[in-house]
Short mmCIF file of C-alpha atoms in Angstrom, two decimals:
data_model
loop_
_atom_site.label_atom_id
_atom_site.label_comp_id
_atom_site.label_asym_id
_atom_site.label_seq_id
_atom_site.Cartn_x
_atom_site.Cartn_y
_atom_site.Cartn_z
CA MET A 1 0.09 0.15 -0.08
CA ASN A 2 1.07 3.70 -0.86
CA VAL A 3 1.27 5.53 2.77
CA GLU A 4 0.58 8.77 0.93
CA THR A 5 -2.69 7.48 0.41
CA VAL A 6 -3.58 7.12 4.05
CA GLU A 7 -4.88 10.27 5.77
CA LEU A 8 -2.51 11.55 8.48
CA ASP A 9 -4.71 10.83 11.44
CA THR A 10 -4.94 6.92 10.46
CA VAL A 11 -1.07 6.64 10.51
CA GLU A 12 -0.90 8.29 13.93
CA LYS A 13 -3.31 6.26 15.07
CA ILE A 14 -1.73 3.02 13.99
CA ALA A 15 1.42 4.25 15.42
CA ALA A 16 0.19 5.23 18.84
CA ILE A 17 -1.29 1.34 19.41
CA PRO A 18 1.16 -0.51 21.72
CA ILE A 19 2.64 -2.92 20.33
CA GLU A 20 1.69 -5.87 22.17
CA GLN A 21 -2.22 -5.18 21.24
CA ILE A 22 -1.31 -5.25 17.42
CA ASP A 23 -3.52 -8.03 16.03
CA VAL A 24 -3.10 -8.42 12.06
CA SER A 25 -5.38 -10.65 11.43
CA ARG A 26 -8.51 -8.49 11.28
CA PRO A 27 -10.04 -9.06 7.97
CA ASN A 28 -10.97 -5.20 8.20
CA LEU A 29 -7.57 -3.84 7.94
CA PHE A 30 -7.22 -5.62 4.41
CA GLN A 31 -10.21 -4.80 3.00
CA LYS A 32 -9.51 -1.05 4.29
CA ASP A 33 -5.99 -1.59 2.65
CA THR A 34 -4.26 -0.16 5.89
CA ILE A 35 -2.46 -3.44 6.80
CA GLY A 36 0.72 -2.08 5.56
CA LEU A 37 1.28 0.30 8.22
CA PHE A 38 0.72 -2.56 10.70
CA PHE A 39 3.29 -5.02 9.06
CA ASP A 40 5.62 -1.74 8.75
CA ARG A 41 5.65 -1.37 12.85
CA LEU A 42 5.91 -5.23 13.05
CA ARG A 43 9.04 -5.68 10.83
CA LYS A 44 10.39 -2.38 12.51
CA GLU A 45 9.70 -2.99 16.23
CA ASP A 46 8.80 -7.06 16.60
CA PRO A 47 8.87 -9.11 13.49
CA VAL A 48 8.31 -12.21 14.76
CA HIS A 49 5.00 -10.72 17.24
CA TYR A 50 2.94 -12.80 19.60
CA CYS A 51 -0.56 -12.17 19.86
CA ARG A 52 -2.00 -13.03 22.60
CA GLU A 53 -5.69 -12.50 22.32
CA SER A 54 -7.20 -12.27 18.63
CA ASN A 55 -10.73 -13.84 17.25
CA VAL A 56 -8.46 -16.68 15.95
CA GLY A 57 -6.71 -17.51 18.77
CA PRO A 58 -3.17 -17.12 20.21
CA TYR A 59 -0.59 -16.90 17.36
CA TRP A 60 2.95 -15.55 16.05
CA SER A 61 3.51 -13.53 13.02
CA VAL A 62 6.39 -13.39 11.19
CA THR A 63 6.78 -10.76 8.94
CA LYS A 64 10.22 -10.57 7.39
CA PHE A 65 11.54 -12.04 4.38
CA ASN A 66 14.30 -14.47 5.85
CA ASP A 67 12.42 -15.30 8.58
CA ILE A 68 9.62 -16.25 6.59
CA MET A 69 11.89 -18.74 4.40
CA ALA A 70 13.31 -20.01 7.18
CA VAL A 71 9.88 -21.30 8.46
CA ASP A 72 8.45 -21.83 4.86
CA THR A 73 11.54 -24.24 4.18
CA ASN A 74 11.74 -26.32 7.29
CA HIS A 75 8.29 -28.48 7.07
CA LYS A 76 9.93 -30.97 9.55
CA VAL A 77 9.78 -28.18 12.14
CA PHE A 78 6.73 -26.28 11.55
CA SER A 79 3.65 -28.66 9.73
CA SER A 80 0.87 -27.58 7.64
CA GLU A 81 -0.88 -30.79 8.92
CA ALA A 82 -5.27 -30.18 8.67
CA LYS A 83 -5.18 -32.15 11.86
CA LEU A 84 -3.24 -29.58 13.57
CA GLY A 85 -4.97 -26.63 12.05
CA GLY A 86 -4.07 -26.38 8.75
CA ILE A 87 -2.37 -24.10 6.62
CA ALA A 88 -5.12 -20.72 6.99
CA ILE A 89 -4.65 -18.59 10.22
CA GLN A 90 -8.52 -19.56 11.30
CA ASP A 91 -8.82 -23.12 12.75
CA MET A 92 -11.99 -24.69 10.58
CA HIS A 93 -12.13 -27.47 13.18
CA SER A 94 -12.97 -25.01 15.73
CA VAL A 95 -15.70 -23.39 13.99
CA GLU A 96 -19.31 -24.30 14.46
CA GLY A 97 -20.80 -25.83 11.15
CA ALA A 98 -17.76 -25.56 9.12
CA LEU A 99 -16.53 -28.12 6.79
CA GLU A 100 -13.07 -30.18 7.41
CA LEU A 101 -11.44 -30.51 4.19
CA GLU A 102 -8.16 -32.35 3.66
CA MET A 103 -5.51 -31.32 0.89
CA PHE A 104 -2.27 -31.88 0.02
CA ILE A 105 -1.27 -28.45 0.76
CA ALA A 106 -2.41 -29.02 4.28
CA MET A 107 -0.39 -32.52 4.79
CA ASP A 108 3.10 -33.34 5.65
CA PRO A 109 4.96 -36.07 3.64
CA PRO A 110 5.26 -38.68 2.49
CA LYS A 111 1.39 -38.61 1.63
CA HIS A 112 1.55 -34.31 0.38
CA ASP A 113 4.60 -35.66 -2.25
CA GLN A 114 2.73 -38.34 -3.34
CA GLN A 115 -0.69 -36.59 -4.05
CA ARG A 116 1.25 -33.15 -5.50
CA LYS A 117 2.93 -35.34 -7.66
CA ALA A 118 -0.25 -36.61 -9.46
CA VAL A 119 -1.07 -33.28 -10.71
CA THR A 120 1.91 -31.40 -11.29
CA SER A 121 2.29 -32.43 -14.61
CA SER A 122 -0.89 -30.64 -15.73
CA VAL A 123 1.32 -27.53 -15.49
CA ALA A 124 4.56 -28.67 -16.62
CA PRO A 125 6.65 -26.16 -18.95
CA SER A 126 5.09 -28.68 -22.02
CA ASN A 127 1.73 -28.70 -21.14
CA LEU A 128 1.76 -25.01 -20.50
CA ARG A 129 3.21 -24.64 -24.08
CA LEU A 130 0.33 -26.31 -25.22
CA LEU A 131 -2.16 -24.04 -23.28
CA GLU A 132 -0.79 -20.85 -24.02
CA PRO A 133 -2.66 -20.54 -27.81
CA THR A 134 -5.74 -21.32 -26.28
CA ILE A 135 -5.18 -18.74 -23.54
CA ARG A 136 -4.38 -16.26 -25.87
CA GLU A 137 -6.85 -17.08 -28.03
CA ARG A 138 -9.45 -16.27 -25.30
CA ALA A 139 -7.76 -13.22 -24.01
CA CYS A 140 -8.32 -11.73 -27.23
CA GLU A 141 -12.17 -12.65 -27.34
CA ILE A 142 -12.30 -11.27 -24.02
CA LEU A 143 -10.93 -7.92 -24.50
CA ASP A 144 -12.24 -7.63 -28.33
CA ASP A 145 -15.61 -7.79 -26.51
CA LEU A 146 -14.96 -4.52 -24.43
CA PRO A 147 -16.80 -1.28 -24.61
CA ILE A 148 -14.49 1.56 -25.32
CA GLY A 149 -14.95 4.94 -23.68
CA GLU A 150 -17.64 3.17 -21.29
CA ASP A 151 -17.61 2.63 -17.67
CA PHE A 152 -17.11 -0.98 -16.63
CA ASP A 153 -16.13 -3.75 -13.72
CA TRP A 154 -12.86 -5.04 -14.65
CA VAL A 155 -12.93 -7.75 -12.12
CA ASP A 156 -16.30 -9.22 -13.69
CA LYS A 157 -15.26 -8.27 -17.41
CA VAL A 158 -11.56 -9.88 -17.63
CA SER A 159 -10.29 -10.83 -14.35
CA ILE A 160 -12.65 -13.56 -13.60
CA GLU A 161 -13.51 -14.36 -17.08
CA LEU A 162 -9.73 -15.07 -18.22
CA THR A 163 -9.14 -17.28 -15.09
CA THR A 164 -12.18 -19.20 -15.21
CA MET A 165 -11.94 -19.97 -19.09
CA THR A 166 -8.50 -20.98 -18.22
CA LEU A 167 -9.39 -23.51 -15.59
CA ALA A 168 -12.55 -24.81 -17.32
CA THR A 169 -9.66 -25.79 -19.78
CA LEU A 170 -7.45 -27.36 -17.06
CA PHE A 171 -10.58 -29.72 -15.70
CA ASP A 172 -12.22 -29.74 -19.24
CA PHE A 173 -15.22 -29.02 -17.47
CA PRO A 174 -18.56 -28.05 -19.17
CA TRP A 175 -17.83 -24.84 -21.02
CA GLU A 176 -21.53 -23.09 -20.45
CA GLU A 177 -20.98 -23.72 -16.43
CA ARG A 178 -17.80 -22.24 -15.99
CA ARG A 179 -18.91 -19.54 -13.74
CA LYS A 180 -19.49 -22.23 -11.38
CA LEU A 181 -15.92 -22.59 -10.53
CA THR A 182 -15.86 -18.59 -9.52
CA ARG A 183 -18.77 -19.38 -7.56
CA TRP A 184 -16.83 -22.42 -5.84
CA SER A 185 -13.73 -20.39 -5.23
CA ASP A 186 -14.99 -17.71 -3.53
CA ILE A 187 -16.75 -19.60 -1.16
CA ALA A 188 -14.04 -21.75 -0.60
CA THR A 189 -12.40 -19.15 1.59
CA ALA A 190 -15.22 -17.42 2.46
CA ALA A 191 -16.18 -16.66 6.13
CA PRO A 192 -20.26 -15.33 6.79
CA GLU A 193 -19.42 -12.25 7.38
CA THR A 194 -17.87 -11.78 3.87
CA GLY A 195 -21.53 -11.14 2.39
CA ILE A 196 -20.33 -14.18 0.05
CA VAL A 197 -22.37 -16.94 2.34
CA GLU A 198 -25.09 -16.84 4.33
CA SER A 199 -23.68 -18.96 7.22
CA TYR A 200 -20.62 -21.96 7.26
CA GLN A 201 -23.72 -24.16 7.36
CA ALA A 202 -24.80 -22.34 3.68
CA ARG A 203 -21.25 -22.65 3.07
CA ARG A 204 -20.76 -26.29 3.83
CA GLU A 205 -23.79 -27.33 1.30
CA GLU A 206 -22.65 -25.73 -1.39
CA LEU A 207 -18.82 -27.20 -1.20
CA ILE A 208 -21.00 -30.77 -1.08
CA GLU A 209 -22.42 -29.78 -4.16
CA CYS A 210 -19.25 -28.84 -5.74
CA ALA A 211 -17.61 -32.16 -4.86
CA MET A 212 -20.88 -34.08 -6.24
CA TYR A 213 -20.65 -32.31 -9.36
CA PHE A 214 -17.14 -32.73 -9.87
CA LYS A 215 -18.18 -36.75 -8.50
CA GLU A 216 -19.75 -37.27 -11.77
CA LEU A 217 -17.31 -35.86 -13.59
CA TRP A 218 -14.48 -38.09 -11.57
CA GLU A 219 -16.70 -41.30 -12.50
CA GLN A 220 -16.95 -40.55 -16.39
CA ARG A 221 -13.00 -39.76 -16.86
CA ILE A 222 -12.18 -42.87 -14.62
CA LYS A 223 -13.76 -45.48 -17.25
CA GLN A 224 -12.35 -43.12 -20.12
CA GLU A 225 -8.46 -43.57 -21.37
CA PRO A 226 -5.98 -41.22 -19.05
CA LYS A 227 -6.14 -37.59 -20.39
CA ASN A 228 -4.45 -34.26 -19.66
CA ASP A 229 -6.60 -32.69 -17.26
CA LEU A 230 -6.43 -32.53 -13.63
CA ILE A 231 -9.73 -34.80 -12.66
CA SER A 232 -8.86 -37.47 -15.21
CA MET A 233 -5.24 -37.33 -13.72
CA MET A 234 -6.04 -37.20 -10.38
CA ALA A 235 -9.03 -40.27 -11.39
CA HIS A 236 -5.97 -42.38 -12.70
CA SER A 237 -3.03 -41.67 -10.28
CA PRO A 238 -2.78 -44.38 -7.70
CA ALA A 239 -1.72 -42.09 -5.36
CA THR A 240 -5.16 -40.09 -5.91
CA ARG A 241 -7.77 -42.59 -7.58
CA GLU A 242 -8.61 -44.46 -3.91
CA MET A 243 -9.02 -40.71 -1.66
CA PRO A 244 -11.76 -40.61 0.81
CA PHE A 245 -14.47 -38.26 -0.40
CA MET A 246 -13.56 -35.39 1.42
CA GLU A 247 -9.88 -35.35 0.57
CA PHE A 248 -11.54 -35.60 -3.36
CA LEU A 249 -13.18 -32.35 -2.26
CA GLY A 250 -10.70 -30.42 -0.85
CA ASN A 251 -8.21 -31.26 -3.68
CA LEU A 252 -10.51 -30.37 -5.61
CA LEU A 253 -10.56 -27.12 -4.00
CA LEU A 254 -7.10 -26.28 -4.20
CA LEU A 255 -6.88 -26.31 -7.36
CA ILE A 256 -9.61 -24.78 -8.13
CA VAL A 257 -8.84 -21.61 -5.50
CA GLY A 258 -5.25 -21.99 -6.61
CA GLY A 259 -6.06 -21.88 -10.39
CA ASN A 260 -8.63 -18.94 -9.90
CA ASP A 261 -8.06 -16.27 -6.97
CA THR A 262 -3.86 -15.91 -7.31
CA THR A 263 -4.36 -14.96 -10.98
CA ARG A 264 -7.63 -13.19 -10.87
CA ASN A 265 -6.75 -10.62 -8.41
CA SER A 266 -3.42 -10.11 -9.72
CA ILE A 267 -5.03 -9.47 -13.43
CA SER A 268 -7.03 -6.98 -11.21
CA GLY A 269 -4.14 -5.85 -8.94
CA GLY A 270 -1.58 -5.01 -12.08
CA VAL A 271 -4.59 -2.74 -13.44
CA LEU A 272 -4.59 -0.87 -10.22
CA ALA A 273 -0.62 -0.68 -9.58
CA LEU A 274 -0.52 0.94 -12.78
CA ASN A 275 -2.79 3.46 -12.67
CA GLN A 276 -1.35 4.75 -8.79
CA ASN A 277 1.70 4.76 -10.83
CA PRO A 278 1.77 6.59 -13.72
CA ASP A 279 5.51 6.71 -14.45
CA GLU A 280 5.52 2.78 -14.49
CA TYR A 281 2.73 2.64 -16.94
CA ARG A 282 4.52 5.22 -19.28
CA LYS A 283 7.56 2.77 -18.99
CA LEU A 284 5.27 0.06 -20.13
CA ASN A 285 4.33 2.07 -22.96
CA ASP A 286 7.19 2.70 -24.14
CA ASP A 287 8.68 -0.41 -23.98
CA THR A 288 6.31 -3.92 -24.17
CA SER A 289 9.42 -5.83 -23.36
CA LEU A 290 9.08 -4.41 -19.85
CA ILE A 291 6.09 -7.17 -19.35
CA THR A 292 8.20 -9.96 -18.53
CA SER A 293 9.51 -8.53 -15.63
CA MET A 294 6.33 -6.21 -14.58
CA VAL A 295 4.33 -9.82 -14.42
CA PRO A 296 6.16 -11.30 -10.86
CA GLU A 297 6.18 -7.38 -9.78
CA ILE A 298 2.15 -7.29 -9.77
CA ILE A 299 2.50 -10.71 -8.14
CA ARG A 300 4.89 -9.41 -5.23
CA TRP A 301 2.92 -6.02 -5.37
CA GLN A 302 -0.46 -7.74 -5.06
CA THR A 303 0.62 -10.78 -2.89
CA PRO A 304 -2.56 -12.69 -3.42
CA LEU A 305 -2.88 -15.21 -0.59
CA THR A 306 -1.66 -12.78 2.44
CA HIS A 307 -0.36 -15.53 4.29
CA MET A 308 0.41 -19.37 5.39
CA ARG A 309 0.09 -20.82 8.97
CA ARG A 310 1.92 -23.49 10.32
CA THR A 311 2.21 -25.25 13.45
CA ALA A 312 5.44 -26.04 15.67
CA LEU A 313 6.55 -29.55 16.06
CA GLN A 314 8.70 -28.64 18.79
CA ASP A 315 10.19 -25.71 20.36
CA TRP A 316 12.16 -23.24 18.04
CA ASP A 317 13.68 -19.98 18.06
CA ILE A 318 12.97 -17.51 15.19
CA GLY A 319 14.63 -14.09 15.30
CA GLY A 320 15.46 -14.69 18.84
CA LYS A 321 11.85 -15.69 19.88
CA GLN A 322 11.06 -18.72 21.47
CA ILE A 323 8.41 -20.42 19.80
CA LYS A 324 6.97 -23.25 21.70
CA GLU A 325 5.72 -26.96 20.71
CA GLY A 326 1.96 -26.65 19.26
CA ASP A 327 1.71 -22.99 18.36
CA LYS A 328 0.36 -21.13 15.79
CA VAL A 329 2.86 -19.44 13.07
CA VAL A 330 1.61 -17.52 10.37
CA MET A 331 4.09 -16.00 7.82
CA TRP A 332 2.70 -12.81 6.53
CA TYR A 333 4.02 -12.98 2.68
CA LEU A 334 2.21 -9.78 2.44
CA SER A 335 4.76 -8.29 5.04
CA GLY A 336 7.58 -10.13 3.62
CA ASN A 337 7.34 -8.66 0.27
CA ARG A 338 7.57 -4.93 1.35
CA ASP A 339 10.85 -5.65 3.28
CA ASP A 340 13.07 -3.56 2.16
CA THR A 341 16.22 -5.09 3.48
CA VAL A 342 15.97 -7.80 1.05
CA ILE A 343 13.84 -6.36 -1.88
CA ASP A 344 15.39 -2.62 -2.76
CA LYS A 345 12.42 -0.36 -2.49
CA ALA A 346 10.05 -2.54 -1.49
CA ASP A 347 7.84 -0.57 -0.98
CA GLN A 348 7.65 1.22 -5.00
CA PHE A 349 5.81 -0.33 -7.34
CA ILE A 350 8.68 -1.07 -10.19
CA ILE A 351 8.26 -2.65 -13.67
CA ASP A 352 11.58 -3.02 -14.49
CA ARG A 353 13.16 -4.83 -11.07
CA SER A 354 16.53 -6.80 -11.92
CA ASN A 355 15.46 -9.72 -10.22
CA PRO A 356 11.58 -9.28 -10.10
CA ARG A 357 11.13 -13.34 -9.27
CA HIS A 358 12.60 -12.98 -5.70
CA HIS A 359 9.61 -12.29 -3.81
CA LEU A 360 6.99 -14.54 -1.66
CA SER A 361 4.02 -14.89 -2.90
CA PHE A 362 4.49 -18.43 -4.21
CA GLY A 363 5.51 -19.67 -0.85
CA PHE A 364 9.12 -21.57 -1.01
CA GLY A 365 9.80 -24.84 0.08
CA ILE A 366 7.89 -28.40 -0.33
CA HIS A 367 4.58 -26.16 -0.70
CA ARG A 368 5.56 -23.68 -3.35
CA CYS A 369 2.63 -22.99 -5.69
CA MET A 370 2.46 -25.41 -8.53
CA GLY A 371 1.00 -23.48 -10.76
CA ASN A 372 3.33 -20.27 -10.75
CA ARG A 373 4.13 -20.76 -14.38
CA LEU A 374 0.92 -20.59 -15.28
CA ALA A 375 -0.28 -17.75 -13.23
CA GLU A 376 2.86 -15.63 -15.00
CA LEU A 377 1.57 -17.15 -18.47
CA GLN A 378 -2.02 -15.71 -17.84
CA LEU A 379 -0.72 -12.41 -16.73
CA ARG A 380 2.14 -12.00 -19.27
CA ILE A 381 -0.68 -12.87 -22.30
CA ILE A 382 -3.53 -10.43 -21.14
CA TRP A 383 -0.77 -7.76 -20.61
CA GLU A 384 0.88 -8.61 -24.03
CA GLU A 385 -3.32 -8.22 -25.84
CA ILE A 386 -3.83 -5.34 -23.70
CA HIS A 387 -0.83 -3.33 -24.80
CA LYS A 388 -1.92 -4.21 -28.70
CA ARG A 389 -5.13 -2.72 -28.25
CA PHE A 390 -4.98 -0.11 -25.45
CA VAL A 391 -3.12 3.07 -24.86
CA LYS A 392 -4.78 2.73 -21.02
CA VAL A 393 -6.99 1.07 -18.69
CA GLU A 394 -8.42 4.05 -16.42
CA VAL A 395 -9.17 3.23 -13.13
CA VAL A 396 -12.03 5.79 -12.68
CA ASP A 397 -13.27 4.93 -9.22
CA GLN A 398 -12.01 3.61 -5.65
CA PRO A 399 -11.32 -0.36 -5.89
CA GLU A 400 -13.74 -2.22 -3.39
CA ARG A 401 -11.65 -4.91 -1.70
CA LEU A 402 -12.37 -8.74 -0.48
CA PHE A 403 -13.31 -9.08 3.47
CA SER A 404 -10.84 -11.46 4.37
CA ASN A 405 -7.36 -11.84 6.07
CA LEU A 406 -6.13 -14.93 3.54
CA VAL A 407 -7.36 -13.67 0.04
CA ARG A 408 -6.03 -10.00 -0.74
CA GLY A 409 -8.55 -9.63 -3.21
CA ILE A 410 -10.05 -6.66 -5.29
CA THR A 411 -14.16 -7.44 -5.74
CA LYS A 412 -14.47 -4.61 -7.65
CA LEU A 413 -12.41 -2.27 -10.01
CA PRO A 414 -14.24 0.67 -12.45
CA VAL A 415 -12.47 1.09 -15.47
CA ARG A 416 -12.65 3.11 -19.02
CA LEU A 417 -10.39 1.97 -21.78
CA HIS A 418 -8.60 4.00 -24.37
CA ALA A 419 -8.29 2.81 -27.52
CA ARG A 420 -4.30 2.88 -29.33
#
């Protein structure tokens, strides 16, 4: 976030909060986009910070780049297991009516490795090369259908549409019903206070509906010869074909959210960042080769998933603080991506950085996002095609942001197009 866009009294109020009272788990801080001021304080004053009381219970915040890396690459000490609390700051097993899901991102080796391997080839470089013409064709269709000189919502017309089309292709999902994937992705990470679902019970019912839909697709694919779509891969792999039902649903939702939220919010976040930094937009218009370095800079800047959580399996020292066995440890990727001791001018959006992929948005270690190259591919294609058509995608009103401490989402972005 840009500190200069925040009212002065807000800056002063945040600076006056006693450090031990800071609780960065509050979703409204992300929705208001004031969270960066809190992370600034923690990085400077208490980079490994213990919050004793919050709505999600006590937890440690790890806010600096290298400390986050140390946790993320040490799965033997810091567990992702669902039975210990999983990978989000909110323990779903403590929420009445919530559906507890098992997925390979919330597993430790060896089971994690076996299940991840079953679907990784779908986003291998060879498959992405085959997928690129399809993504480009669909990006062109989306952009050619947009109104010039009229206000519209970029999130709905472009960001959601491109990522949903790509996801439907990866799953070989019925094309006319592809927006179901958008809805399931939204509710998979939504709490009732977001307004996306009425209650955890309603969320549970929709997720089971999602599972039953995919179960039918699964049963079709298992009777067919193996193909390159994700469902067929899971149905035919020895590591995943006998999965319990809730594990099946969990892994599907992981792939849906991973393929949808990250890219869609980066597409929207990139448009917003360029509008907030007009000098960078001018650079882009002068030199389209900068798209290659701009794409990872957008992903760093947006940080679509704000955090991942681990549970300590033993006592451990992080940054001079004593973590106890069983403690909840939260790696705030959003904060680590603003750590200027590791990333030069980290609080600035700079599209021609020399090492732009040096960021935390995809995580590190065994849980590093397996679809990171697919996300970058979609962003590169959409910006190449935007540049051919429009001299500017102008943001004409304030963005609306998601009420969430996990997904750093932009729910609405009013824009107007200026043709080239």
